[in-house]
Coordinates of C-alpha atoms and ligand atoms in Angstrom, one line a residue:
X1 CA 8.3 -23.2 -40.2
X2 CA 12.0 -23.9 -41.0
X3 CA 12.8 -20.4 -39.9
X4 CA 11.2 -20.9 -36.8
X5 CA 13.1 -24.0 -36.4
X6 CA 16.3 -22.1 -37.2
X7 CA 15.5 -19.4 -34.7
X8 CA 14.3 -22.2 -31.8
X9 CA 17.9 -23.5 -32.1
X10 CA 19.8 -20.0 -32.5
X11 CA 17.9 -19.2 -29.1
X12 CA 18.2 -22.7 -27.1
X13 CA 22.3 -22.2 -28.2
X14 CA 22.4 -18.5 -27.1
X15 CA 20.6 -20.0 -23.2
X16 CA 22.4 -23.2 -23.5
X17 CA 25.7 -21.1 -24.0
X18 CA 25.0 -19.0 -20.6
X19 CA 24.4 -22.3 -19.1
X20 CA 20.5 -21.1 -18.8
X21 CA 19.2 -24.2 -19.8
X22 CA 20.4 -27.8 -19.5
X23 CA 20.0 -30.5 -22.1
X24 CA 17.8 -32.1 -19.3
X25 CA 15.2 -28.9 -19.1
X26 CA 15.3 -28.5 -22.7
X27 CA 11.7 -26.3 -23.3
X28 CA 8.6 -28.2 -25.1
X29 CA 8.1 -25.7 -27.3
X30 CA 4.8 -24.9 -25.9
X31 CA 2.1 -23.6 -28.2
X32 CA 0.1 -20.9 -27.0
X33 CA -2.9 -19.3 -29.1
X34 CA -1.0 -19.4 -32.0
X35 CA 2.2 -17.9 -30.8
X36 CA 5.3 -20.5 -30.2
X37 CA 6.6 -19.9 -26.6
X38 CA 10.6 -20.1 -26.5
X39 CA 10.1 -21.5 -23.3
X40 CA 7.8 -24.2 -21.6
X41 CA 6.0 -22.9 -18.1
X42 CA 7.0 -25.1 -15.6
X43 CA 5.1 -28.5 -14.2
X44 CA 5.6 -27.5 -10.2
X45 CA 5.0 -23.8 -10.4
X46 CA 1.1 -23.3 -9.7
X47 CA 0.1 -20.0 -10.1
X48 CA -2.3 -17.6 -8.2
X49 CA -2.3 -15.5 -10.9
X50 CA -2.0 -15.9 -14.3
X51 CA -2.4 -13.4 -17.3
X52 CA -1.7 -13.6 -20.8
X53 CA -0.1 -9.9 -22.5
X54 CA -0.3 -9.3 -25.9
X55 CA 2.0 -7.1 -27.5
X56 CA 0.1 -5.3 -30.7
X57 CA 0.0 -2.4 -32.8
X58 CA -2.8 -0.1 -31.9
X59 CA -4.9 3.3 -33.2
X60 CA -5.7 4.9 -30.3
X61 CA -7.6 8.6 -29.9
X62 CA -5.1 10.7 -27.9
X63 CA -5.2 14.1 -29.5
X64 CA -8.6 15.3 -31.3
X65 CA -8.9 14.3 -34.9
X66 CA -6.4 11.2 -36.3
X67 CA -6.2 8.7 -33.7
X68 CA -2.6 7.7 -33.0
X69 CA -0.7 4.6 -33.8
X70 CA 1.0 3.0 -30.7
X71 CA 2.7 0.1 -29.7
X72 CA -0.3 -1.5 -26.8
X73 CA 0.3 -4.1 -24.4
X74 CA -3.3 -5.8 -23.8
X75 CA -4.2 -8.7 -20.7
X76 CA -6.3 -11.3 -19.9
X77 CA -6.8 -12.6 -16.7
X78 CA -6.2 -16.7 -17.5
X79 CA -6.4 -17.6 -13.2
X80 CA -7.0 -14.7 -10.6
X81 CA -9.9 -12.1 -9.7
X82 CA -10.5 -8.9 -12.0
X83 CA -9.0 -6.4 -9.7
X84 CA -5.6 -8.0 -10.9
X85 CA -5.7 -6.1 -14.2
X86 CA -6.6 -3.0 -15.4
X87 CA -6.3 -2.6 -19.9
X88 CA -5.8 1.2 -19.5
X89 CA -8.5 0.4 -23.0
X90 CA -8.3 3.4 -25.2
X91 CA -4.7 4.8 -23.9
X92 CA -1.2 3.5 -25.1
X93 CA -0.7 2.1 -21.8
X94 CA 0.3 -1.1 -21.0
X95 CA -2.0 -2.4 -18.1
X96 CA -1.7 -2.3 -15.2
X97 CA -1.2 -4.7 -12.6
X98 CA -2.6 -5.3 -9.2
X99 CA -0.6 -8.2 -7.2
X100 CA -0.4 -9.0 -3.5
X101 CA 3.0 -9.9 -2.2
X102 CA 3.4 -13.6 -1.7
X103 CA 1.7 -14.3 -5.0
X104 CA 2.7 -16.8 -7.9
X105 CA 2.1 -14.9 -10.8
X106 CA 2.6 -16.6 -14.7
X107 CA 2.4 -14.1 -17.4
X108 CA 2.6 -15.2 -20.9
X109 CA 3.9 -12.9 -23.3
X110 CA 3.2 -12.8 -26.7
X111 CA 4.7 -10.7 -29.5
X112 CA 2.7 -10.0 -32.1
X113 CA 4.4 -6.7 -32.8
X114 CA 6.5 -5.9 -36.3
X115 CA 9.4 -6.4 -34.2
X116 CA 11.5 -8.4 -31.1
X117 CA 10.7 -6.9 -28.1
X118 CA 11.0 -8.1 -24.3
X119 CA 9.2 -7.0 -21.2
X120 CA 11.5 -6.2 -17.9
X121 CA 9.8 -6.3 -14.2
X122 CA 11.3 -2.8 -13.1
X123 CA 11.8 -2.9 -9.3
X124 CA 10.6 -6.3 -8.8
X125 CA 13.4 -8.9 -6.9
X126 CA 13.2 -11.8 -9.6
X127 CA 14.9 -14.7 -10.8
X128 CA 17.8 -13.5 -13.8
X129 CA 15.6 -15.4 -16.4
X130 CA 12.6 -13.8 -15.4
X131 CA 13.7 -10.1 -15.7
X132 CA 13.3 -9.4 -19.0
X133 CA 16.9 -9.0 -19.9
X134 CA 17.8 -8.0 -23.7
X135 CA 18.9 -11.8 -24.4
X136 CA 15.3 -12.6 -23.8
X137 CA 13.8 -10.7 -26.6
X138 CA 11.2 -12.6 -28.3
X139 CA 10.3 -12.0 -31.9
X140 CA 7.0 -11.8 -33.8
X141 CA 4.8 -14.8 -33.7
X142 CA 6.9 -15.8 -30.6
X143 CA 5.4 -16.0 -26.5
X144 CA 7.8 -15.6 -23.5
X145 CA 6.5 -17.0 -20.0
X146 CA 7.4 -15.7 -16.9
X147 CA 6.6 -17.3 -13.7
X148 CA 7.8 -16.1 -10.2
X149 CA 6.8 -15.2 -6.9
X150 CA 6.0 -11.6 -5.8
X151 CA 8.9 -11.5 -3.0
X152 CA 8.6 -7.5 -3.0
X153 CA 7.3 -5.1 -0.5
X154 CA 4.1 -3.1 -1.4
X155 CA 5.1 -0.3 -3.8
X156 CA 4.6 1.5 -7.2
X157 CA 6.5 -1.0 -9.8
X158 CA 6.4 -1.0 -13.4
X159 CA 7.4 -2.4 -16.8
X160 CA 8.7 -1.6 -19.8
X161 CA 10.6 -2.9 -23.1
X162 CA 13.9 -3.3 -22.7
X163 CA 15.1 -4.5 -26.3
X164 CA 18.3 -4.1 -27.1
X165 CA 19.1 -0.7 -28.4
X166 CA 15.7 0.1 -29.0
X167 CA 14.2 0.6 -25.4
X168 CA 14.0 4.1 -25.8
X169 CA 11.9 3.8 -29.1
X170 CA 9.3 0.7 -28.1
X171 CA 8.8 2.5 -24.5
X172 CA 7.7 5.8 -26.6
X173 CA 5.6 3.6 -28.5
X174 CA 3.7 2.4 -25.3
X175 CA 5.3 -0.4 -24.4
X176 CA 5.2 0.4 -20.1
X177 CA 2.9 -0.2 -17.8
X178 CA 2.3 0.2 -13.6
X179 CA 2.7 -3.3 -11.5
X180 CA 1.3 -2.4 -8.2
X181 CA 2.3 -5.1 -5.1
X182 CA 0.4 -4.5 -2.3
X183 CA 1.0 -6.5 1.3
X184 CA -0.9 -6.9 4.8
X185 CA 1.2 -4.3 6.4
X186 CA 0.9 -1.4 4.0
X187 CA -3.1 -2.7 4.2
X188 CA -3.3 -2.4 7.3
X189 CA -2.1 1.5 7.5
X190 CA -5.8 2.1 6.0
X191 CA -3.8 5.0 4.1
X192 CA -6.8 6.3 1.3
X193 CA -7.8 3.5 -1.2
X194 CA -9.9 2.2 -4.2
X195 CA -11.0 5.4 -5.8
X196 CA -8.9 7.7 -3.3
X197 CA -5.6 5.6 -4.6
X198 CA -4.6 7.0 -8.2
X199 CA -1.3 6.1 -10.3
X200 CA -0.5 8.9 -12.5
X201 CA 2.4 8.1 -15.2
X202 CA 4.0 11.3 -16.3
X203 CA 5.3 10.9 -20.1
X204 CA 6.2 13.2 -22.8
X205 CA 5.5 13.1 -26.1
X206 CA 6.0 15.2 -29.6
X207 CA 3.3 14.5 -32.1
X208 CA 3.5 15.2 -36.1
X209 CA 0.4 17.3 -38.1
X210 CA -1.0 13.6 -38.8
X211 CA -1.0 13.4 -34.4
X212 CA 1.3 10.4 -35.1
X213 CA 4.2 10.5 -32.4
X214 CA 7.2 11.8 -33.4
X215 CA 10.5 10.5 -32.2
X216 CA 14.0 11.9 -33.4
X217 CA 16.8 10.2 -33.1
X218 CA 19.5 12.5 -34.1
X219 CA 22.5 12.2 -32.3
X220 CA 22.5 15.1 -30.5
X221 CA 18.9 14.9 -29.3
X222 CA 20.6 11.3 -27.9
X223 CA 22.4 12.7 -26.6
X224 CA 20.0 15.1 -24.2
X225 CA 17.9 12.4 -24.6
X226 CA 14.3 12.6 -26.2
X227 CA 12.3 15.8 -24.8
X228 CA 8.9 15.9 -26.0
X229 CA 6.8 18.4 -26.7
X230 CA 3.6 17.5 -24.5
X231 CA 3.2 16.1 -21.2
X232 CA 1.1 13.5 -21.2
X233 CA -0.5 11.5 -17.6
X234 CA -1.7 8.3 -17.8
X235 CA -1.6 8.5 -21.7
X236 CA -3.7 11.8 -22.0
X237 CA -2.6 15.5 -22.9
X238 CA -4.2 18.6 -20.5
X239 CA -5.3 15.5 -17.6
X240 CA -7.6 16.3 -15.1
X241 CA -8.0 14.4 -11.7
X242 CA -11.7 14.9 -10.3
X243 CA -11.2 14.6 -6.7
X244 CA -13.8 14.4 -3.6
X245 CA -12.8 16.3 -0.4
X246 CA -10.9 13.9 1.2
X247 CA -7.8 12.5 1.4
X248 CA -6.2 10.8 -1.7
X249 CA -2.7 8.4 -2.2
X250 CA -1.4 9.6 -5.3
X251 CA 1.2 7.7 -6.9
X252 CA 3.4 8.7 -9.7
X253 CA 6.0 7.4 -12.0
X254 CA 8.4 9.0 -14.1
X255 CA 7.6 7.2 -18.0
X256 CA 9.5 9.5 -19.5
X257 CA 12.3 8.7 -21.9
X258 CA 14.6 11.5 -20.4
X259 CA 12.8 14.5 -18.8
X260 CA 13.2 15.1 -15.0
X261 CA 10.6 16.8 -13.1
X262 CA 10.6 19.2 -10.1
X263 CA 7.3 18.4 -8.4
X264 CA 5.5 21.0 -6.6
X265 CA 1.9 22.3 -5.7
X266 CA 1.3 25.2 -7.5
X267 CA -0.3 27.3 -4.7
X268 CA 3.0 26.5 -2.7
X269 CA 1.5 23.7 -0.6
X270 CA 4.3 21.3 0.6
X271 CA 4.6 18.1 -1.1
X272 CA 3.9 15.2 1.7
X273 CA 5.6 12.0 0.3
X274 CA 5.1 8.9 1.7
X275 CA 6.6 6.2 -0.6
X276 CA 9.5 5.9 -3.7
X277 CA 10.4 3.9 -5.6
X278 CA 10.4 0.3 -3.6
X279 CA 7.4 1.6 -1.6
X280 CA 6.8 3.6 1.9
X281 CA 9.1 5.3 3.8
X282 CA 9.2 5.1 7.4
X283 CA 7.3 8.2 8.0
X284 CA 5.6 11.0 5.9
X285 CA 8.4 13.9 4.8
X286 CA 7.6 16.9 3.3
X287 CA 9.3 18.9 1.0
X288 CA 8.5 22.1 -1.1
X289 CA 9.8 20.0 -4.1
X290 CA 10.7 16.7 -5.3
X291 CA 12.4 16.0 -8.0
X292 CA 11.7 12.6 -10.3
X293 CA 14.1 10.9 -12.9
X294 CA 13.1 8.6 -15.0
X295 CA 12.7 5.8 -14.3
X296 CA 11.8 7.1 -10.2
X297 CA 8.2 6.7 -8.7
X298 CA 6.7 8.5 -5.5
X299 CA 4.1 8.3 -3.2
X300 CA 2.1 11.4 -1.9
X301 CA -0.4 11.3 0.7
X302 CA -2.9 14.8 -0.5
X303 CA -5.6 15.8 1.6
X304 CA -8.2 18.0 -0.3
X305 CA -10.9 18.2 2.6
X306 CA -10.1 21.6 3.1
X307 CA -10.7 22.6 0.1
X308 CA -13.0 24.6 -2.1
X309 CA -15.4 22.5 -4.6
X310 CA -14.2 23.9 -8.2
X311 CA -10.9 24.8 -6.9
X312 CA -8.1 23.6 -9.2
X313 CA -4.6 22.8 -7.2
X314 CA -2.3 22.2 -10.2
X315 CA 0.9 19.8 -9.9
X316 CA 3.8 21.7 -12.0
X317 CA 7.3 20.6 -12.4
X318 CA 9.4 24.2 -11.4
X319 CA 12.5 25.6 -13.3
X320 CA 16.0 24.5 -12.4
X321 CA 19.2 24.9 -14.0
X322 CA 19.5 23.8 -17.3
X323 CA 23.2 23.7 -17.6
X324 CA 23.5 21.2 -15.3
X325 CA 20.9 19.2 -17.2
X326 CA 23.1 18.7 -20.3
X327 CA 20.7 21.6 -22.1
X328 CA 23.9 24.2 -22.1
X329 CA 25.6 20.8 -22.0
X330 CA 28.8 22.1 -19.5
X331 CA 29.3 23.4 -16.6
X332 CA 31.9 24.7 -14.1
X333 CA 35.2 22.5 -14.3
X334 CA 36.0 20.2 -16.9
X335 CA 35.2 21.2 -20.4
X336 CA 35.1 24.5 -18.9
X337 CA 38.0 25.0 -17.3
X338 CA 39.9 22.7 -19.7
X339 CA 39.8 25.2 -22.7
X340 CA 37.8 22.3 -24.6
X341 CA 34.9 23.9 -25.4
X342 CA 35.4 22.3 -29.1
X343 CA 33.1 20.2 -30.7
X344 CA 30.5 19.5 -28.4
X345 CA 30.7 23.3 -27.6
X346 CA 29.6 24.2 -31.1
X347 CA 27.7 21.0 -31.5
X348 CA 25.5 22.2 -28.6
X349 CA 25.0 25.4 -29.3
X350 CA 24.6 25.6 -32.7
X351 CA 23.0 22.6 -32.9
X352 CA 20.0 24.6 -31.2
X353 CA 19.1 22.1 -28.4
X354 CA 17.6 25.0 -26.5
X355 CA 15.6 25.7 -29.6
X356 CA 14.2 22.4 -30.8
X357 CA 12.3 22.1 -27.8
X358 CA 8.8 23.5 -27.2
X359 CA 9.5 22.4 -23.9
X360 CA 12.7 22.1 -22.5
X361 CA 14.1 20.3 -19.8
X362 CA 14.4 22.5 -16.7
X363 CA 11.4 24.9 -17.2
X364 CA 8.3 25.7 -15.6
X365 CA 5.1 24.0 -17.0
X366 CA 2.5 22.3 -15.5
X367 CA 1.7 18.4 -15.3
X368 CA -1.4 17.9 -14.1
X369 CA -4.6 19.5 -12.8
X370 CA -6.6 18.6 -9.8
X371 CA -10.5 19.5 -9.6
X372 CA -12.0 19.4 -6.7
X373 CA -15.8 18.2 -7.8
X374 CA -17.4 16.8 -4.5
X375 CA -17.7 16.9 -0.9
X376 CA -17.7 13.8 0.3
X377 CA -16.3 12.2 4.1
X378 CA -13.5 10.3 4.4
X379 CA -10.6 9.3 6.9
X380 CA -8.3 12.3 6.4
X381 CA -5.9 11.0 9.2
X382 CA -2.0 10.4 7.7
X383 CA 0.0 7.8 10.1
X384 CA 2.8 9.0 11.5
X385 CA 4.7 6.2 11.5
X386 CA 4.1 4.0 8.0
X387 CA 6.4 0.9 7.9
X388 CA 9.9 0.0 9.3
X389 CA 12.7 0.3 7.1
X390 CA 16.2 -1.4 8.8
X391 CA 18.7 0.1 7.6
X392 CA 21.6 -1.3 6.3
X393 CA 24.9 -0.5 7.7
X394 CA 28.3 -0.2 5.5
X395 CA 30.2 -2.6 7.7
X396 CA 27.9 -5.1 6.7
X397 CA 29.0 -4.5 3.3
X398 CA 31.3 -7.0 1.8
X399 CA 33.4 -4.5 0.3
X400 CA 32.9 -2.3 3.2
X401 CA 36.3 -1.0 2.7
X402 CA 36.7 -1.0 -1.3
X403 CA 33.3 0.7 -2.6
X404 CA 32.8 -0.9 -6.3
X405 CA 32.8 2.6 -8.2
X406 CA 31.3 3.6 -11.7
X407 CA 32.4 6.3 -13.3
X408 CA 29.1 8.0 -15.6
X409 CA 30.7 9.7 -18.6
X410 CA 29.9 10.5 -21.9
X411 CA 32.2 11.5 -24.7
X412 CA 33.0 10.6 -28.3
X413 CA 29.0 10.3 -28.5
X414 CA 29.2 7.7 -26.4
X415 CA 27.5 7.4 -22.9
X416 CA 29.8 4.6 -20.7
X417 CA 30.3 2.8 -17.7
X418 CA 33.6 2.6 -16.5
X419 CA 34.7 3.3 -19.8
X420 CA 32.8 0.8 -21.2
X421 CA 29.2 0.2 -23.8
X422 CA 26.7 -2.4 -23.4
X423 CA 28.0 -5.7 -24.9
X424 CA 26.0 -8.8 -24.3
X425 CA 27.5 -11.4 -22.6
X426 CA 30.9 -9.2 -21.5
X427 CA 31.1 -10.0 -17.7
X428 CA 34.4 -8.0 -16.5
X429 CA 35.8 -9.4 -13.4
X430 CA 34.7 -6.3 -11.5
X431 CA 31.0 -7.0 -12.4
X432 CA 30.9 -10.6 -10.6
X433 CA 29.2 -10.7 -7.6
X434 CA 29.3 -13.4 -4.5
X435 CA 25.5 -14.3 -4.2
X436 CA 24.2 -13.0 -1.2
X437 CA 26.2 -10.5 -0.7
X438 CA 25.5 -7.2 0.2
X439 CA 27.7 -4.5 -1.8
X440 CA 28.6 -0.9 -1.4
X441 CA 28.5 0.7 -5.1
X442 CA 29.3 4.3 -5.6
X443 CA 28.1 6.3 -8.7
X444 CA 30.9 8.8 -9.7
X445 CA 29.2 11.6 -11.7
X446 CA 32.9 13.6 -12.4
X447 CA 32.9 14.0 -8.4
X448 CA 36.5 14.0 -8.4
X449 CA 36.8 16.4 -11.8
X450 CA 38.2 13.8 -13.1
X451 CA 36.7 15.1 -16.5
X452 CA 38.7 13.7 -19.3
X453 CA 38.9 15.3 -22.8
X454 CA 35.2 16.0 -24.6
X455 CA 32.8 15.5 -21.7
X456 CA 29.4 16.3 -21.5
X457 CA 27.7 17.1 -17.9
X458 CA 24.6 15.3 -17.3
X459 CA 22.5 14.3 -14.3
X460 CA 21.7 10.5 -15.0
X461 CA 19.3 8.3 -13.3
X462 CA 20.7 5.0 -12.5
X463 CA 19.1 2.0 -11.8
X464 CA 20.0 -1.1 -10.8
X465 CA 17.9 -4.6 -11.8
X466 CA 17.1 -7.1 -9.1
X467 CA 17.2 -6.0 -5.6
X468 CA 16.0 -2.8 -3.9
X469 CA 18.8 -0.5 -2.7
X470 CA 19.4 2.3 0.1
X471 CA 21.3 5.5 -0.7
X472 CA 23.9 5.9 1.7
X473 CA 25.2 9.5 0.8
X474 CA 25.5 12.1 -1.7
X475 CA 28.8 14.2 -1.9
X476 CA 28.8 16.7 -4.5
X477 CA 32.4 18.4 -6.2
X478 CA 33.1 22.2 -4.7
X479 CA 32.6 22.6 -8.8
X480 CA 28.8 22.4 -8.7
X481 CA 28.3 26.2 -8.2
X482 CA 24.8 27.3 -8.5
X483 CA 23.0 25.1 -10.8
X484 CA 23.0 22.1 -7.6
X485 CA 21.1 24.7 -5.1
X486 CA 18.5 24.5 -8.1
X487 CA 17.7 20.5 -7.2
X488 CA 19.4 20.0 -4.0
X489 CA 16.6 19.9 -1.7
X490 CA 14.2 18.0 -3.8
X491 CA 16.0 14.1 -3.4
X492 CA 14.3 11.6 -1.3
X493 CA 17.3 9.1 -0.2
X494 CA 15.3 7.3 2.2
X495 CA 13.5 4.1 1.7
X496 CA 14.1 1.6 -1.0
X497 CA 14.7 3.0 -4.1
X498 CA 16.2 1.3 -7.2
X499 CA 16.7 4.2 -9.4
X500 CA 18.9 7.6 -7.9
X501 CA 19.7 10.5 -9.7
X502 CA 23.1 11.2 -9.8
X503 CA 23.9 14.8 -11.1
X504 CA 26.5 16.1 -12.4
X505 CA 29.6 16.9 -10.3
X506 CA 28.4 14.3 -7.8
X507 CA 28.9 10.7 -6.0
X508 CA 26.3 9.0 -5.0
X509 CA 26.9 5.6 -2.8
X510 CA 24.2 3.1 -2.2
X511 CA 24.6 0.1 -0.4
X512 CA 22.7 -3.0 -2.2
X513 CA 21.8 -6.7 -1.5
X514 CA 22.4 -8.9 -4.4
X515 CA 20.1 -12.3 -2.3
X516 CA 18.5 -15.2 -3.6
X517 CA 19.2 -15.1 -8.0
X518 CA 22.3 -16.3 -9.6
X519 CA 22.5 -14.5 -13.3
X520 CA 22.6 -11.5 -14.7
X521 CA 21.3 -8.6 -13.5
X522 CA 21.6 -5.3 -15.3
X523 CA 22.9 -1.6 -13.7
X524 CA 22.2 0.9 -16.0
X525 CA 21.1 5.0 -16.9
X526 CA 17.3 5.4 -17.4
X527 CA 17.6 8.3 -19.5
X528 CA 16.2 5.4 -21.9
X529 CA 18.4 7.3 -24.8
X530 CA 21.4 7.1 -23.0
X531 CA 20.5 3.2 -22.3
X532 CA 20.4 2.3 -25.9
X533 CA 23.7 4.3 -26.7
X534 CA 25.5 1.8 -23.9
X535 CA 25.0 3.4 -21.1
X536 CA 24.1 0.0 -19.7
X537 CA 25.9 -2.9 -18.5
X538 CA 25.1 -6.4 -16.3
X539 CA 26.4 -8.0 -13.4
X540 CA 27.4 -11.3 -12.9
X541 CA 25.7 -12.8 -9.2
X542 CA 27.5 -16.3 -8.5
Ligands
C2O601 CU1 13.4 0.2 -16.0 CU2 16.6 -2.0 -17.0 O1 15.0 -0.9 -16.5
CU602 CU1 14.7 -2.4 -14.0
CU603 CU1 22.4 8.9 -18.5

């Protein structure tokens, strides 16, 4: 127990030091089934809902033959009705969550894993200490308790791991799950539920000859990022959705570690989305692709009722240029241009990145399948109109005239920020934040060609923690060339969103509300490999 003790007061220094807790809330301690809890639930928070996760190694049959050993997050419902979870039992999946906006929800954590690991809340708008941040990370034997109130609109969420430079690996392992909020407007839009209402997670995996998963973590793959070999939905190879004839809300998140998708039907139908990442848009848009970082979810509204039983509509992700995906590594301008085609020229190319994937980034493949396997009735009828979005306006801004900018680069096999790596506790006077403010933030993807020395072109998904965002605009460098005209059309900027992919050659400006939670509050890229090379950094709200 003395190293318990020992790691109670490491931790109670390491909160006490970021003025987290006071001497006068200093935790109890609580036990919980075994596990020690780091911190104590609190006396005036009464929950709606409350659900115990359990973090645990798992076997689990994903490929025929030797099942597979994951990392499985497993609930149970303490206070709240069934619907509220979902095990995802025999899948790597984390479960997933059903909540209604409004809601007090507890969730005890428990990490009985062979390793520290935290949980983060990925879209939801929740107090700093309650986010799952990297300081949090509890080890073996050890429960975390969240409490806080669902103060987000109806959307797709999710969460993840998010241990310090390991995210990438424990997410691999399993360690996400969907948290879906639901609220009286969305219900009321009777858009297609309960059976017609299916969350599809797009991952990829590699697996070994023993089907265990197999994740490098060479430098250069890091680099890239982690492309598996597989696509996996909803923790299964070759998925199949059985669908009636009706109309269905399908919603998808990008799981994956660093693959981006170009969504399209296969037979050329065009996509109709209704929702991203922080829920619906206003109104339906359709587009003949979409493309979805990591990191990004999206709504579609599909209605089948038209067709055949036993036909097979297939969602694929469509080519697009490689070289602007970091495969070739450069394009146009910069390295290019510069003559430096050096090190990471070679290191590239003769590395064999092309090569080591079966299925590299930027090809054509297909995700899922669709069978059509009834005729049944339903309300086919899409709203026009879903939910009112206000806008926000730049002059609202409080740096409507000085847009806070962060430059995305990686060199010296580093991936930074402003020129700077993930450091705990390393708040730079440009990362502070006037609580309540709402702040114009533009992502500078070597818009300017402003490409210094050894740099290496890649789109990267960025997301911010707390708040939902708007994008504002995308400008893109004359550099881009042809690779852009690959993607260009396939970005859904409107609605709330709290992941954009920024690709290279381009700006991206989003203008985002930082209400209600002092504390830190991570920005970061969700290629999950660039994350955990430092990719990553917090802001300061106060
Ligand atoms: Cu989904 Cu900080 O991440
Ligand atoms: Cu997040
Ligand atoms: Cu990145």
């Amino acid at each position: 127990m003395k190293t318990t003790t020992d790691l109670q007061r490491r931790k109670l220094l390491k909160y006490a030091a970021l003025g987290i807790v006071g001497a006068a809330s200093y935790p109890s301690w609580a036990q919980t089934g075994g596990f020690v809890s780091v911190n104590a639930p609190s006396a005036d928070f009464l929950p709606d809902v409350e659900i115990e996760l359990t973090m645990n190694t798992a076997d689990v049959a994903i490929l025929s033959g030797n099942k597979t050993h994951v990392w499985k997050v497993t609930g149970k419902i303490i206070k709240g009705s069934s619907d509220v979870l979902d095990n995802n039992e025999g899948t790597y999946l984390a479960p997933t969550l059903r909540l209604k906006k409004g809601q007090k929800v507890r969730l005890i954590l428990n990490n009985n894993l062979p390793a520290q690991s935290i949980l983060h809340w990925h879209g939801l708008h929740v107090p700093a200490n309650m986010d799952g941040n990297p300081m949090y990370a509890v080890n073996h034997g050890e429960t975390y308790i969240y409490e806080f109130e669902i103060l987000n609109r109806a959307g797709t969420y999710w969460y993840h791991a998010h241990t310090h430079s390991v995210t990438a690996r424990q997410v691999y392992s399993g360690l996400a799950g969907l948290f879906i909020v639901s609220d009286d407007q969305e219900q009321a839009l009777k858009l297609p539920h309960g059976d017609q209402d299916v969350a599809l997670v797009i991952q990829d995996r590699s697996f070994d000859s023993q089907n265990q998963l197999a994740y490098s973590a060479h430098m250069m793959r890091r680099m890239q990022g982690f492309l598996g070999e597989q696509i996996l939905v909803n923790g299964r190879p070759d998925f199949v959705l059985p669908v009636a004839t009706r109309a269905y809300r399908l919603r998808l998140l990008n799981g994956s570690n660093s693959r981006i998708y170009k969504l399209a039907w296969d037979d050329g139908t065009p996509l109709t989305v209704i929702g991203v990442d922080g829920g619906l848009l206003e109104r339906p848009e359709q587009h003949a692709y979409v493309m979805l970082a990591p990191g990004e979810r999206l709504e579609l509204w599909m209605d089948f009722s038209e067709r055949a039983l036993g036909s097979e509509p297939t969602l694929r992700s469509l080519q697009f240029d490689v070289a602007s995906h970091g495969g070739m590594g450069m394009m146009g301008g910069g390295m290019m241009g510069g003559g430096h085609r050096g090190m990471m020229g070679r290191g590239m190319m003769g590395g064999g990145m092309m090569s080591v994937s079966a299925l590299p980034s930027g090809s054509d493949y297909p995700i899922l399948k669709i069978r059509v396997a009834k005729k049944e009735q339903g309300n086919n009828t899409l709203p026009k109109v879903l939910t009112p979005i206000t806008a926000l306006r730049i002059k609202d801004a409080a740096n409507a005239g000085n847009p806070k900018t962060i430059a995305l680069s990686m060199r010296h096999m580093s991936a930074l920020l402003n020129g700077r790596s993930y450091k705990m506790n390393d708040i730079q006077p440009d990362e502070m934040i006037p609580l309540n403010s709402l702040q114009l933030i533009e992502f500078d993807n070597g818009f300017d060609g402003g490409m210094h020395g050894m740099m290496m072109d890649m789109p990267h998904p960025m997301h911010l923690h707390g708040e939902q965002f708007q994008v504002v605009k995308r400008e893109m460098s004359s550099r881009s060339g042809d690779s852009y005209a690959t993607v260009s059309s396939g970005f859904i900027d409107g609605g709330w969103k709290d992941t954009v992919l920024v690709m290279p050659g381009e700006k991206v400006t989003i203008l985002k509300p930082f209400n209600d939670f002092k504390g830190l509050f991570m920005y970061h890229c969700h290629n999950l490999e660039h994350e955990d090379m430092g990719m990553m950094r917090d802001f300061l709200i106060k």
